[in-house]
Amino acid sequence: MNAKNIFFSVFTACFLFAGCTGSSPRTETPAPVPHLEKRGDVTQLIVDGKPWLALAGELHNSSSSDTEYMREIWDKLKVIGLNTVLAVVSWEQVEPEEGVFDFSVLDDLIRDARANRMKLVVLWFGSWKNGISSYQPAWVKKDAARFPLVRTKSGASLNILSTMGEQTMQADMKAYAAMMRHIRETDTERTVIMIQMENEVGLHGDTRDYHPEAVARFNAAVPDALMSYLVAHRDALLPELGTAWDRAGGKTSGTWEEVFGAGDYTDELFMAWRYATFMNAITEAGKTEYPLPVFVNAWIVQPQDLHPGDYPSGGPQAHTHDIWRAGAPAIDMLCPDIYLPDFPGILQLYSRSANPVFVPESAAGINGAANAVYAIGEMGAMGYSPFGIESRGYVSSNTGIVTADDASKDAGPFTFAYRQLSAMADKILEHQANGTIRAAWLRESEPSVPETALELGEYRIRVELRKTRNSSAVPPVGYALVMMENDGEYIVMGWDVDVTFEPLDGQRTAGLAKVREGDFVNGEWVAGRWLNGDEIQLRYDLPEALKINQSGQGLRFRNLYPKIQRVWLYAY
């Protein structure tokens, strides 16, 4: 090769790899790992370096197991307005033979979520799902000697893997850690943002496990690690555990019954410790590979449940949170699956002791819209997720199923709420961190929680189910989300409610200086109609309104779809 050719070859190589600048080839800096961060009084999920509001939906349990089945679902999820999808990845799926891993379905989920501009929360269905063991591989199911099952007090074996199975924990841990390592190595664009560890764990059919080793541990001393935690946090314990401990004498050592007293609650505390420590070990192994945020979800106590075991005993119930915090410090959130009517009351229980708020399973429809607004606006939630979203979230009571080809149709109150929340997500996250956001959740059949009077800035904001002038009838559900831009300036989103304002000083009357209807587009406010006259006059009995420091005017929100209004107040 002559000198000319040598020069050309070297020049070409430099141009292709780095340019003839003497510098190394440029490498793209990977996005930051998703994590939780305390901002103001709330904990927010940080994705791609900034707060993320998870407007999510959970798929049915089996939907994500087949890529072809999911193909037509992705378009439906986009129509609803989702930015985050909760999808199952099961142990039986990724390790069909011991030590042989198959992540092809997971890879397809990540690829397709990314292609549809959505983030992914992986639900790890390993040893337990809804307290039952059915998602473990066949080689685990067939070997009860190696992977022991729970026993009832009568000695019967249940189809539930026992927390006493050390080899069960090690096998589950190995598979989960392999999955987390695979996500770290392949998901360079950070599509996966959180993990759910197992699903609604806890023991069905009895208050505690009567496997011989479980009985021996129950009759042995309460572990030193738990007692040390409880002693160190004694003044901050939740009332359920603190009261039980005090009633039993407040001992700092002894068996479970000696420390906490005999009864169902002590059985449940024992099981909570077993599940928490088991799952903490798996979580720690996974975080060593890739430290994504991890949460667990609770099958909450139902009205008909009389004892632990009627609901999964030992799960992350609100009344066992102290045990879970002691036993599972690697788990970041203890989350409720809420299908009962008192959504606000349940969420308040699960937010105690600064537990971060995320709702992985709940309703869609108008009830789901009200739930999402309340969780995000009043409780500082990082997200909300109805279950079975592909078959519920896009159904309208008026027009049936909305297809991706006709996204302009009325897709029902839930979809419109998600679209509005999505449009102003950045604004919501900013106000969450600043503590300048409130929300009201109202039902005709339930007491409002919190009360309809919200204090924000120098004004009390009253939210009431809307009334017509000639009838006392009210709609079944209403909600409002209120953000204070400046003192006396508010952005309000609502459904089927009237919103009025009163100065907190009790001496003046609140007047509406200006009201604009509008929306957010690409995060920016776009003003629409100037509202006045019939659109803001709520009552004509002005002397009566004056008695509560109101002018008779306010914001009207009807149920056509959620509207956003911006109001500037003055006091006189």
Coordinates of C-alpha atoms in Angstrom, one line a residue:
M1 CA 0.0 0.0 0.0
N2 CA 1.5 3.4 -1.0
A3 CA 1.6 6.4 1.2
K4 CA -1.4 8.0 -0.4
N5 CA -3.6 4.9 0.2
I6 CA -2.3 4.6 3.8
F7 CA -3.2 8.3 4.5
F8 CA -6.7 7.8 2.9
S9 CA -7.4 4.7 5.1
V10 CA -6.3 6.4 8.3
F11 CA -8.4 9.5 7.4
T12 CA -11.4 7.4 6.7
A13 CA -11.1 5.5 10.0
C14 CA -10.7 8.8 11.9
F15 CA -13.8 10.3 10.2
L16 CA -15.9 7.2 10.9
F17 CA -15.0 6.8 14.5
A18 CA -14.1 10.2 16.0
G19 CA -13.1 12.7 13.4
C20 CA -9.4 13.7 13.2
T21 CA -9.6 15.8 16.3
G22 CA -7.5 13.7 18.6
S23 CA -10.5 13.2 20.9
S24 CA -12.2 9.9 21.9
P25 CA -15.4 8.9 20.2
R26 CA -18.4 10.7 21.8
T27 CA -20.6 8.5 23.9
E28 CA -24.2 9.4 24.9
T29 CA -24.7 10.0 28.6
P30 CA -27.4 7.6 29.9
A31 CA -30.4 9.2 31.4
P32 CA -30.5 9.3 35.2
V33 CA -31.9 6.2 37.0
P34 CA -35.6 6.9 38.1
H35 CA -35.7 7.5 41.8
L36 CA -37.8 9.1 44.5
E37 CA -37.1 12.5 45.9
K38 CA -38.6 14.6 48.7
R39 CA -39.7 17.9 47.4
G40 CA -41.4 20.1 49.9
D41 CA -43.8 17.9 51.9
V42 CA -44.4 15.4 49.2
T43 CA -42.3 12.6 47.6
Q44 CA -42.1 12.7 43.9
L45 CA -41.0 10.2 41.3
I46 CA -38.1 11.6 39.3
V47 CA -37.8 10.3 35.7
D48 CA -35.3 11.6 33.1
G49 CA -34.1 14.0 35.8
K50 CA -37.4 15.7 36.5
P51 CA -40.7 15.0 38.4
W52 CA -43.1 12.6 36.7
L53 CA -46.8 12.4 37.3
A54 CA -47.8 8.8 36.6
L55 CA -51.2 8.9 34.8
A56 CA -51.2 5.2 34.7
G57 CA -53.3 2.1 34.2
E58 CA -52.8 -1.5 35.1
L59 CA -53.4 -4.2 32.5
H60 CA -55.3 -7.4 33.3
N61 CA -53.0 -10.0 34.7
S62 CA -52.5 -12.0 31.5
S63 CA -52.5 -9.3 28.9
S64 CA -48.8 -8.5 28.9
S65 CA -47.8 -12.1 28.6
D66 CA -48.2 -12.1 24.8
T67 CA -46.8 -9.5 22.5
E68 CA -49.3 -10.1 19.7
Y69 CA -52.3 -9.8 22.1
M70 CA -50.9 -6.4 23.3
R71 CA -50.5 -5.1 19.8
E72 CA -54.0 -3.6 19.5
I73 CA -54.1 -2.6 23.1
W74 CA -51.3 0.1 22.9
D75 CA -53.5 2.3 20.7
K76 CA -56.3 2.1 23.2
L77 CA -54.0 3.1 26.1
K78 CA -52.9 6.2 24.1
V79 CA -56.5 7.3 23.6
I80 CA -57.2 7.1 27.3
G81 CA -54.3 9.5 27.9
L82 CA -52.0 7.2 29.8
N83 CA -48.3 8.0 30.1
T84 CA -47.5 5.0 32.3
V85 CA -48.5 1.3 32.1
L86 CA -48.4 -1.3 34.9
A87 CA -47.7 -4.7 33.4
V88 CA -47.0 -8.2 34.8
V89 CA -43.8 -10.0 34.3
S90 CA -44.0 -13.4 36.0
W91 CA -41.4 -15.8 37.4
E92 CA -42.8 -18.7 35.4
Q93 CA -42.4 -16.7 32.3
V94 CA -38.8 -15.6 32.7
E95 CA -37.4 -18.8 34.2
P96 CA -39.3 -21.7 32.7
E97 CA -36.4 -24.0 33.5
E98 CA -34.2 -23.5 36.6
G99 CA -31.3 -21.4 35.7
V100 CA -32.6 -20.8 32.1
F101 CA -33.9 -17.2 31.6
D102 CA -36.1 -15.9 28.9
F103 CA -36.7 -12.1 28.9
S104 CA -38.2 -11.9 25.4
V105 CA -41.7 -10.8 26.5
L106 CA -40.2 -8.2 28.9
D107 CA -38.0 -6.9 26.0
D108 CA -41.1 -6.6 23.8
L109 CA -43.0 -4.7 26.6
I110 CA -40.1 -2.2 27.0
R111 CA -39.8 -1.7 23.2
D112 CA -43.5 -1.2 22.6
A113 CA -44.0 1.1 25.6
R114 CA -41.1 3.2 24.4
A115 CA -42.5 3.2 20.8
N116 CA -45.8 4.5 22.2
R117 CA -44.1 7.2 24.4
M118 CA -45.1 5.5 27.7
K119 CA -43.2 4.5 30.8
L120 CA -43.5 1.1 32.3
V121 CA -44.0 -0.2 35.8
V122 CA -43.1 -3.9 36.1
L123 CA -45.2 -6.0 38.4
W124 CA -43.1 -8.9 39.6
F125 CA -45.4 -11.9 40.1
G126 CA -43.0 -14.3 41.8
S127 CA -43.9 -16.4 44.9
W128 CA -47.3 -14.7 45.5
K129 CA -50.1 -13.1 43.6
N130 CA -53.2 -12.0 45.6
G131 CA -51.8 -14.1 48.5
I132 CA -51.9 -17.3 46.3
S133 CA -48.9 -19.0 44.7
S134 CA -49.6 -19.7 41.0
Y135 CA -47.1 -17.7 39.1
Q136 CA -44.0 -19.6 40.1
P137 CA -42.5 -22.0 37.5
A138 CA -43.7 -25.6 37.3
W139 CA -40.4 -26.8 38.6
V140 CA -41.1 -24.9 41.8
K141 CA -44.8 -26.0 42.0
K142 CA -43.9 -29.7 41.7
D143 CA -41.3 -29.7 44.5
A144 CA -43.0 -29.1 47.8
A145 CA -40.2 -30.7 49.7
R146 CA -37.8 -28.1 48.5
F147 CA -40.3 -25.2 48.3
P148 CA -42.6 -25.8 51.3
L149 CA -46.3 -24.8 51.4
V150 CA -48.3 -23.1 54.2
R151 CA -50.1 -25.3 56.6
T152 CA -53.3 -24.5 58.4
K153 CA -53.9 -25.1 62.1
S154 CA -55.5 -28.4 61.2
G155 CA -52.4 -29.5 59.3
A156 CA -53.7 -29.1 55.7
S157 CA -51.4 -27.8 53.0
L158 CA -52.5 -24.7 51.1
N159 CA -51.5 -23.7 47.6
I160 CA -49.4 -20.9 49.1
L161 CA -45.6 -20.9 49.3
S162 CA -44.6 -20.6 52.9
T163 CA -42.4 -17.7 54.0
M164 CA -40.3 -20.4 55.9
G165 CA -38.9 -21.7 52.6
E166 CA -35.3 -20.5 52.5
Q167 CA -34.8 -22.1 49.1
T168 CA -38.0 -20.5 47.9
M169 CA -36.6 -17.1 48.8
Q170 CA -33.3 -17.8 47.2
A171 CA -34.8 -19.0 44.0
D172 CA -37.3 -16.1 43.8
M173 CA -34.4 -13.7 44.5
K174 CA -32.2 -15.2 41.8
A175 CA -34.8 -14.8 39.2
Y176 CA -35.7 -11.3 40.2
A177 CA -32.1 -10.2 40.4
A178 CA -31.5 -11.6 36.9
M179 CA -34.5 -9.6 35.6
M180 CA -33.2 -6.4 37.2
R181 CA -29.8 -6.9 35.8
H182 CA -31.3 -7.5 32.4
I183 CA -33.3 -4.2 32.6
R184 CA -30.2 -2.3 33.7
E185 CA -28.2 -3.7 30.7
T186 CA -30.9 -3.3 28.0
D187 CA -33.2 -0.4 29.1
T188 CA -30.8 2.4 28.4
E189 CA -33.6 4.9 27.8
R190 CA -35.1 4.3 31.2
T191 CA -38.5 3.1 30.1
V192 CA -39.0 1.1 33.2
I193 CA -39.5 3.5 36.1
M194 CA -40.7 1.4 39.1
I195 CA -41.2 -2.1 40.3
Q196 CA -44.0 -3.7 42.2
M197 CA -42.7 -6.5 44.4
E198 CA -45.0 -9.5 44.3
N199 CA -48.8 -8.7 44.5
E200 CA -51.2 -8.4 47.4
V201 CA -49.2 -10.8 49.6
G202 CA -50.6 -12.4 52.8
L203 CA -52.0 -15.6 54.0
H204 CA -55.5 -16.8 53.1
G205 CA -57.4 -19.4 55.1
D206 CA -55.8 -18.8 58.6
T207 CA -54.4 -16.1 60.8
R208 CA -50.9 -17.5 60.5
D209 CA -48.8 -20.2 59.0
Y210 CA -48.7 -23.5 61.0
H211 CA -45.8 -25.0 59.2
P212 CA -43.6 -26.6 61.9
E213 CA -40.8 -24.1 61.4
A214 CA -43.3 -21.2 61.5
V215 CA -44.8 -22.5 64.8
A216 CA -41.3 -22.8 66.3
R217 CA -40.5 -19.2 65.3
F218 CA -43.8 -17.9 66.6
N219 CA -43.1 -19.5 70.0
A220 CA -39.5 -18.1 70.0
A221 CA -38.4 -14.6 70.9
V222 CA -39.4 -11.7 68.7
P223 CA -36.4 -11.0 66.5
D224 CA -33.9 -8.5 68.0
A225 CA -34.0 -6.5 64.8
L226 CA -37.7 -5.9 65.1
M227 CA -37.6 -5.1 68.9
S228 CA -34.7 -2.6 68.3
Y229 CA -36.7 -0.8 65.7
L230 CA -39.8 -0.6 67.8
V231 CA -38.0 0.7 70.8
A232 CA -36.1 3.3 68.7
H233 CA -39.4 4.5 67.1
R234 CA -41.7 4.0 70.1
D235 CA -43.0 7.6 70.2
A236 CA -43.7 7.5 66.4
L237 CA -45.5 4.2 66.1
L238 CA -48.9 4.1 64.6
P239 CA -51.7 3.8 67.2
E240 CA -52.8 0.2 66.2
L241 CA -49.4 -1.3 67.0
G242 CA -48.5 1.1 69.8
T243 CA -51.8 0.4 71.7
A244 CA -51.4 -3.4 71.3
W245 CA -47.9 -3.3 72.6
D246 CA -48.8 -1.1 75.6
R247 CA -51.8 -3.2 76.4
A248 CA -49.6 -6.3 76.6
G249 CA -47.2 -4.6 79.0
G250 CA -44.7 -2.8 76.7
K251 CA -42.1 -5.6 77.1
T252 CA -38.9 -5.3 75.0
S253 CA -38.3 -9.0 74.8
G254 CA -40.2 -12.2 74.8
T255 CA -42.2 -14.4 72.5
W256 CA -44.7 -12.9 70.0
E257 CA -47.6 -13.4 72.4
E258 CA -45.6 -12.2 75.4
V259 CA -44.7 -8.9 73.7
F260 CA -47.9 -8.2 71.8
G261 CA -50.5 -10.4 73.5
A262 CA -52.4 -13.5 72.3
G263 CA -54.9 -13.1 69.5
D264 CA -55.4 -12.6 65.8
Y265 CA -53.6 -9.3 65.6
T266 CA -50.4 -10.8 67.0
D267 CA -50.7 -13.7 64.4
E268 CA -51.0 -11.0 61.7
L269 CA -48.0 -9.1 63.0
F270 CA -45.9 -12.3 62.9
M271 CA -47.0 -12.9 59.3
A272 CA -46.3 -9.3 58.4
W273 CA -42.7 -9.7 59.7
R274 CA -42.2 -12.9 57.7
Y275 CA -43.5 -11.5 54.4
A276 CA -41.7 -8.2 54.9
T277 CA -38.3 -9.7 55.6
F278 CA -38.7 -12.3 52.8
M279 CA -39.6 -9.6 50.2
N280 CA -36.9 -7.2 51.6
A281 CA -34.2 -9.7 50.8
I282 CA -35.5 -10.1 47.2
T283 CA -35.7 -6.3 46.9
E284 CA -32.2 -5.7 48.2
A285 CA -30.8 -8.2 45.7
G286 CA -32.6 -6.5 42.9
K287 CA -31.5 -3.0 43.9
T288 CA -27.9 -4.2 44.0
E289 CA -28.3 -4.9 40.3
Y290 CA -30.5 -1.8 39.5
P291 CA -31.9 0.5 42.2
L292 CA -35.3 1.4 40.8
P293 CA -38.0 2.5 43.3
V294 CA -40.0 -0.5 44.6
F295 CA -43.5 -0.6 46.1
V296 CA -45.8 -3.3 47.5
N297 CA -49.6 -3.3 47.2
A298 CA -52.2 -4.2 49.8
W299 CA -55.4 -6.1 49.5
I300 CA -57.2 -4.0 52.0
V301 CA -59.7 -5.2 54.6
Q302 CA -63.2 -5.6 53.3
P303 CA -66.4 -4.9 55.3
Q304 CA -67.3 -8.6 55.5
D305 CA -63.8 -9.6 56.8
L306 CA -63.8 -10.6 60.4
H307 CA -60.3 -12.0 60.9
P308 CA -56.9 -11.9 59.3
G309 CA -57.0 -14.7 56.8
D310 CA -60.4 -13.5 55.5
Y311 CA -58.1 -10.9 53.9
P312 CA -54.4 -11.8 53.3
S313 CA -53.0 -11.9 56.8
G314 CA -49.6 -10.2 57.0
G315 CA -49.9 -8.1 53.9
P316 CA -48.9 -4.4 54.0
Q317 CA -52.1 -3.3 55.7
A318 CA -52.2 0.2 57.2
H319 CA -52.4 -1.3 60.7
T320 CA -49.1 -3.3 60.1
H321 CA -47.0 -0.6 58.5
D322 CA -44.6 -0.3 61.4
I323 CA -43.8 -4.0 61.0
W324 CA -43.2 -3.6 57.3
R325 CA -41.0 -0.5 57.8
A326 CA -38.9 -2.5 60.3
G327 CA -38.7 -5.6 58.2
A328 CA -38.5 -4.1 54.7
P329 CA -36.5 -0.9 54.6
A330 CA -35.5 -1.5 51.0
I331 CA -39.1 -1.2 49.9
D332 CA -39.9 2.4 49.2
M333 CA -43.8 2.5 49.4
L334 CA -46.6 0.6 51.0
C335 CA -49.6 1.2 48.6
P336 CA -53.3 0.4 48.8
D337 CA -55.5 -1.2 46.1
I338 CA -58.7 0.7 46.7
Y339 CA -62.1 -0.5 45.5
L340 CA -64.1 0.5 48.6
P341 CA -66.3 3.7 48.6
D342 CA -64.3 5.8 51.1
F343 CA -61.3 6.4 48.9
P344 CA -60.1 9.5 50.8
G345 CA -60.3 7.9 54.2
I346 CA -58.4 4.8 53.1
L347 CA -55.7 6.9 51.3
Q348 CA -55.3 9.0 54.5
L349 CA -54.6 5.8 56.5
Y350 CA -51.9 4.8 54.0
S351 CA -50.2 8.1 53.9
R352 CA -49.4 8.2 57.6
S353 CA -45.8 8.4 58.8
A354 CA -44.8 10.1 55.6
N355 CA -45.5 7.0 53.5
P356 CA -45.3 8.2 49.8
V357 CA -48.6 8.1 48.0
F358 CA -49.2 6.0 44.9
V359 CA -52.4 4.1 44.0
P360 CA -51.6 1.1 41.9
E361 CA -55.1 -0.3 41.6
S362 CA -58.5 1.4 41.8
A363 CA -61.5 2.4 39.7
A364 CA -61.9 4.1 36.3
G365 CA -65.1 6.0 35.2
I366 CA -66.3 9.1 37.1
N367 CA -65.4 7.6 40.4
G368 CA -61.9 6.9 39.2
A369 CA -61.6 10.5 37.8
A370 CA -62.6 11.9 41.3
N371 CA -60.1 9.5 43.0
A372 CA -57.3 10.5 40.7
V373 CA -57.9 14.2 41.2
Y374 CA -58.1 13.8 45.0
A375 CA -55.0 11.6 45.3
I376 CA -52.9 13.9 43.1
G377 CA -54.2 17.2 44.3
E378 CA -54.9 16.7 48.0
M379 CA -52.6 13.8 49.0
G380 CA -49.6 14.6 46.8
A381 CA -49.7 11.3 45.0
M382 CA -47.1 10.6 42.4
G383 CA -49.7 8.7 40.3
Y384 CA -52.9 6.8 40.0
S385 CA -53.8 3.6 38.2
P386 CA -57.1 1.8 37.5
F387 CA -57.0 -1.9 37.2
G388 CA -58.0 -3.6 33.9
I389 CA -57.5 -0.3 32.1
E390 CA -57.6 -1.8 28.6
S391 CA -61.3 -2.9 29.1
R392 CA -62.6 -0.2 31.4
G393 CA -60.8 3.1 30.9
Y394 CA -61.9 3.9 27.4
V395 CA -65.6 2.9 27.7
S396 CA -68.1 5.8 27.6
S397 CA -71.6 5.5 28.9
N398 CA -72.7 7.6 26.0
T399 CA -70.9 6.4 22.9
G400 CA -69.4 3.0 23.7
I401 CA -65.8 2.1 23.0
V402 CA -63.5 4.9 21.6
T403 CA -61.0 3.7 19.1
A404 CA -57.6 5.2 18.3
D405 CA -58.9 6.4 15.0
D406 CA -61.6 8.5 16.7
A407 CA -59.9 10.0 19.7
S408 CA -62.2 13.1 19.5
K409 CA -65.3 11.1 20.6
D410 CA -66.6 11.5 24.2
A411 CA -64.5 8.8 25.9
G412 CA -66.2 9.3 29.2
P413 CA -65.2 11.3 32.4
F414 CA -62.1 9.3 33.2
T415 CA -60.4 9.8 29.9
F416 CA -61.2 13.5 29.9
A417 CA -59.9 13.9 33.4
Y418 CA -56.6 12.1 32.5
R419 CA -56.2 14.4 29.4
Q420 CA -56.7 17.5 31.5
L421 CA -54.3 16.3 34.2
S422 CA -51.8 15.4 31.5
A423 CA -52.0 18.8 29.9
M424 CA -51.1 20.5 33.2
A425 CA -48.9 17.8 34.8
D426 CA -45.9 20.1 35.1
K427 CA -48.0 22.8 36.8
I428 CA -49.4 20.2 39.2
L429 CA -46.0 18.8 40.1
E430 CA -44.7 22.3 40.7
H431 CA -47.6 23.1 43.0
Q432 CA -47.3 19.8 44.8
A433 CA -43.7 20.7 45.7
N434 CA -44.7 24.2 46.8
G435 CA -47.7 23.1 48.9
T436 CA -50.1 25.3 46.9
I437 CA -52.5 22.7 45.6
R438 CA -55.7 21.3 47.2
A439 CA -58.5 19.0 45.9
A440 CA -62.1 18.1 46.9
W441 CA -63.8 14.7 46.5
L442 CA -67.6 14.7 46.8
R443 CA -70.2 12.0 46.7
E444 CA -73.9 12.4 47.3
S445 CA -74.0 9.0 49.2
E446 CA -70.8 9.6 51.2
P447 CA -69.7 12.4 53.6
S448 CA -67.1 14.5 51.8
V449 CA -63.5 13.9 53.0
P450 CA -62.0 16.3 53.5
E451 CA -64.8 18.8 54.1
T452 CA -65.7 20.9 51.1
A453 CA -64.0 24.0 52.6
L454 CA -60.3 24.1 51.5
E455 CA -58.0 26.8 52.8
L456 CA -55.4 28.0 50.4
G457 CA -53.6 31.4 50.5
E458 CA -55.9 34.1 52.0
Y459 CA -59.1 32.4 50.9
R460 CA -61.4 29.6 52.0
I461 CA -62.6 27.8 48.9
R462 CA -65.9 26.0 49.1
V463 CA -66.6 23.1 46.8
E464 CA -70.2 21.8 46.6
L465 CA -72.0 19.4 44.3
R466 CA -73.7 21.5 41.8
K467 CA -77.4 22.5 42.2
T468 CA -79.9 23.8 39.7
R469 CA -81.9 26.9 40.7
N470 CA -85.2 25.1 40.7
S471 CA -84.2 21.8 42.3
S472 CA -82.3 20.5 45.3
A473 CA -81.1 17.4 43.4
V474 CA -77.4 17.0 43.1
P475 CA -75.2 14.7 40.9
P476 CA -73.7 11.6 42.5
V477 CA -70.0 12.5 42.1
G478 CA -68.1 15.7 41.9
Y479 CA -64.5 16.9 42.3
A480 CA -62.3 19.9 42.1
L481 CA -58.6 20.5 41.9
V482 CA -57.4 24.0 42.9
M483 CA -53.9 25.5 42.4
M484 CA -52.8 28.9 43.8
E485 CA -50.7 30.8 41.2
N486 CA -50.4 34.0 43.3
D487 CA -52.3 35.3 46.2
G488 CA -55.8 35.8 44.9
E489 CA -55.2 34.0 41.6
Y490 CA -56.3 30.4 41.3
I491 CA -56.4 27.7 38.6
V492 CA -59.4 25.3 39.1
M493 CA -60.4 22.1 37.3
G494 CA -63.7 20.6 38.2
W495 CA -66.6 18.3 37.4
D496 CA -70.2 18.8 38.6
V497 CA -69.4 21.3 41.3
D498 CA -69.8 24.9 42.2
V499 CA -66.8 26.7 43.7
T500 CA -67.0 29.8 45.8
F501 CA -64.5 31.9 47.7
E502 CA -64.4 33.6 51.1
P503 CA -61.6 35.7 52.7
L504 CA -60.1 34.0 55.7
D505 CA -60.2 37.1 57.7
G506 CA -64.0 36.9 58.0
Q507 CA -64.2 40.7 57.7
R508 CA -64.5 41.2 53.9
T509 CA -66.3 39.7 50.9
A510 CA -64.7 37.9 48.0
G511 CA -65.4 39.2 44.6
L512 CA -64.4 37.8 41.2
A513 CA -62.2 40.4 39.4
K514 CA -61.9 38.2 36.3
V515 CA -62.6 34.7 35.2
R516 CA -61.2 33.0 32.1
E517 CA -61.9 29.6 30.7
G518 CA -59.0 27.8 29.1
D519 CA -56.7 24.9 28.8
F520 CA -53.1 23.9 28.9
V521 CA -51.3 23.1 25.7
N522 CA -47.8 21.8 25.9
G523 CA -47.7 22.9 29.5
E524 CA -48.7 26.5 28.7
W525 CA -51.9 28.2 29.6
V526 CA -54.1 29.1 26.6
A527 CA -57.0 31.4 27.6
G528 CA -60.5 30.9 26.1
R529 CA -63.7 32.6 26.9
W530 CA -64.1 35.5 29.4
L531 CA -66.8 34.2 31.8
N532 CA -69.3 36.5 33.4
G533 CA -73.0 36.9 33.8
D534 CA -74.9 33.6 33.9
E535 CA -71.7 31.6 33.7
I536 CA -70.6 32.9 37.2
Q537 CA -73.8 34.0 39.0
L538 CA -74.6 31.2 41.4
R539 CA -77.3 32.8 43.6
Y540 CA -79.4 36.0 43.8
D541 CA -80.2 36.0 47.5
L542 CA -77.3 38.4 47.9
P543 CA -78.0 39.4 51.6
E544 CA -77.8 35.7 52.5
A545 CA -74.6 35.3 50.5
L546 CA -73.1 38.3 52.2
K547 CA -73.6 36.7 55.6
I548 CA -70.9 34.1 54.7
N549 CA -68.7 36.7 53.0
Q550 CA -69.6 35.7 49.5
S551 CA -70.7 37.9 46.6
G552 CA -73.1 35.3 45.1
Q553 CA -70.7 34.6 42.3
G554 CA -68.4 31.6 41.8
L555 CA -67.2 29.0 39.3
R556 CA -69.6 26.6 37.6
F557 CA -68.4 23.2 36.5
R558 CA -70.8 20.9 34.7
N559 CA -70.4 17.3 33.5
L560 CA -69.9 17.8 29.8
Y561 CA -66.2 17.3 30.5
P562 CA -63.7 18.7 32.9
K563 CA -63.0 22.4 32.3
I564 CA -60.2 24.6 33.6
Q565 CA -61.0 28.1 34.8
R566 CA -58.6 30.8 36.0
V567 CA -59.9 33.3 38.5
W568 CA -58.5 36.5 39.9
L569 CA -60.1 37.5 43.2
Y570 CA -60.4 40.8 45.1
A571 CA -61.8 41.5 48.6
Y572 CA -64.1 44.3 49.6

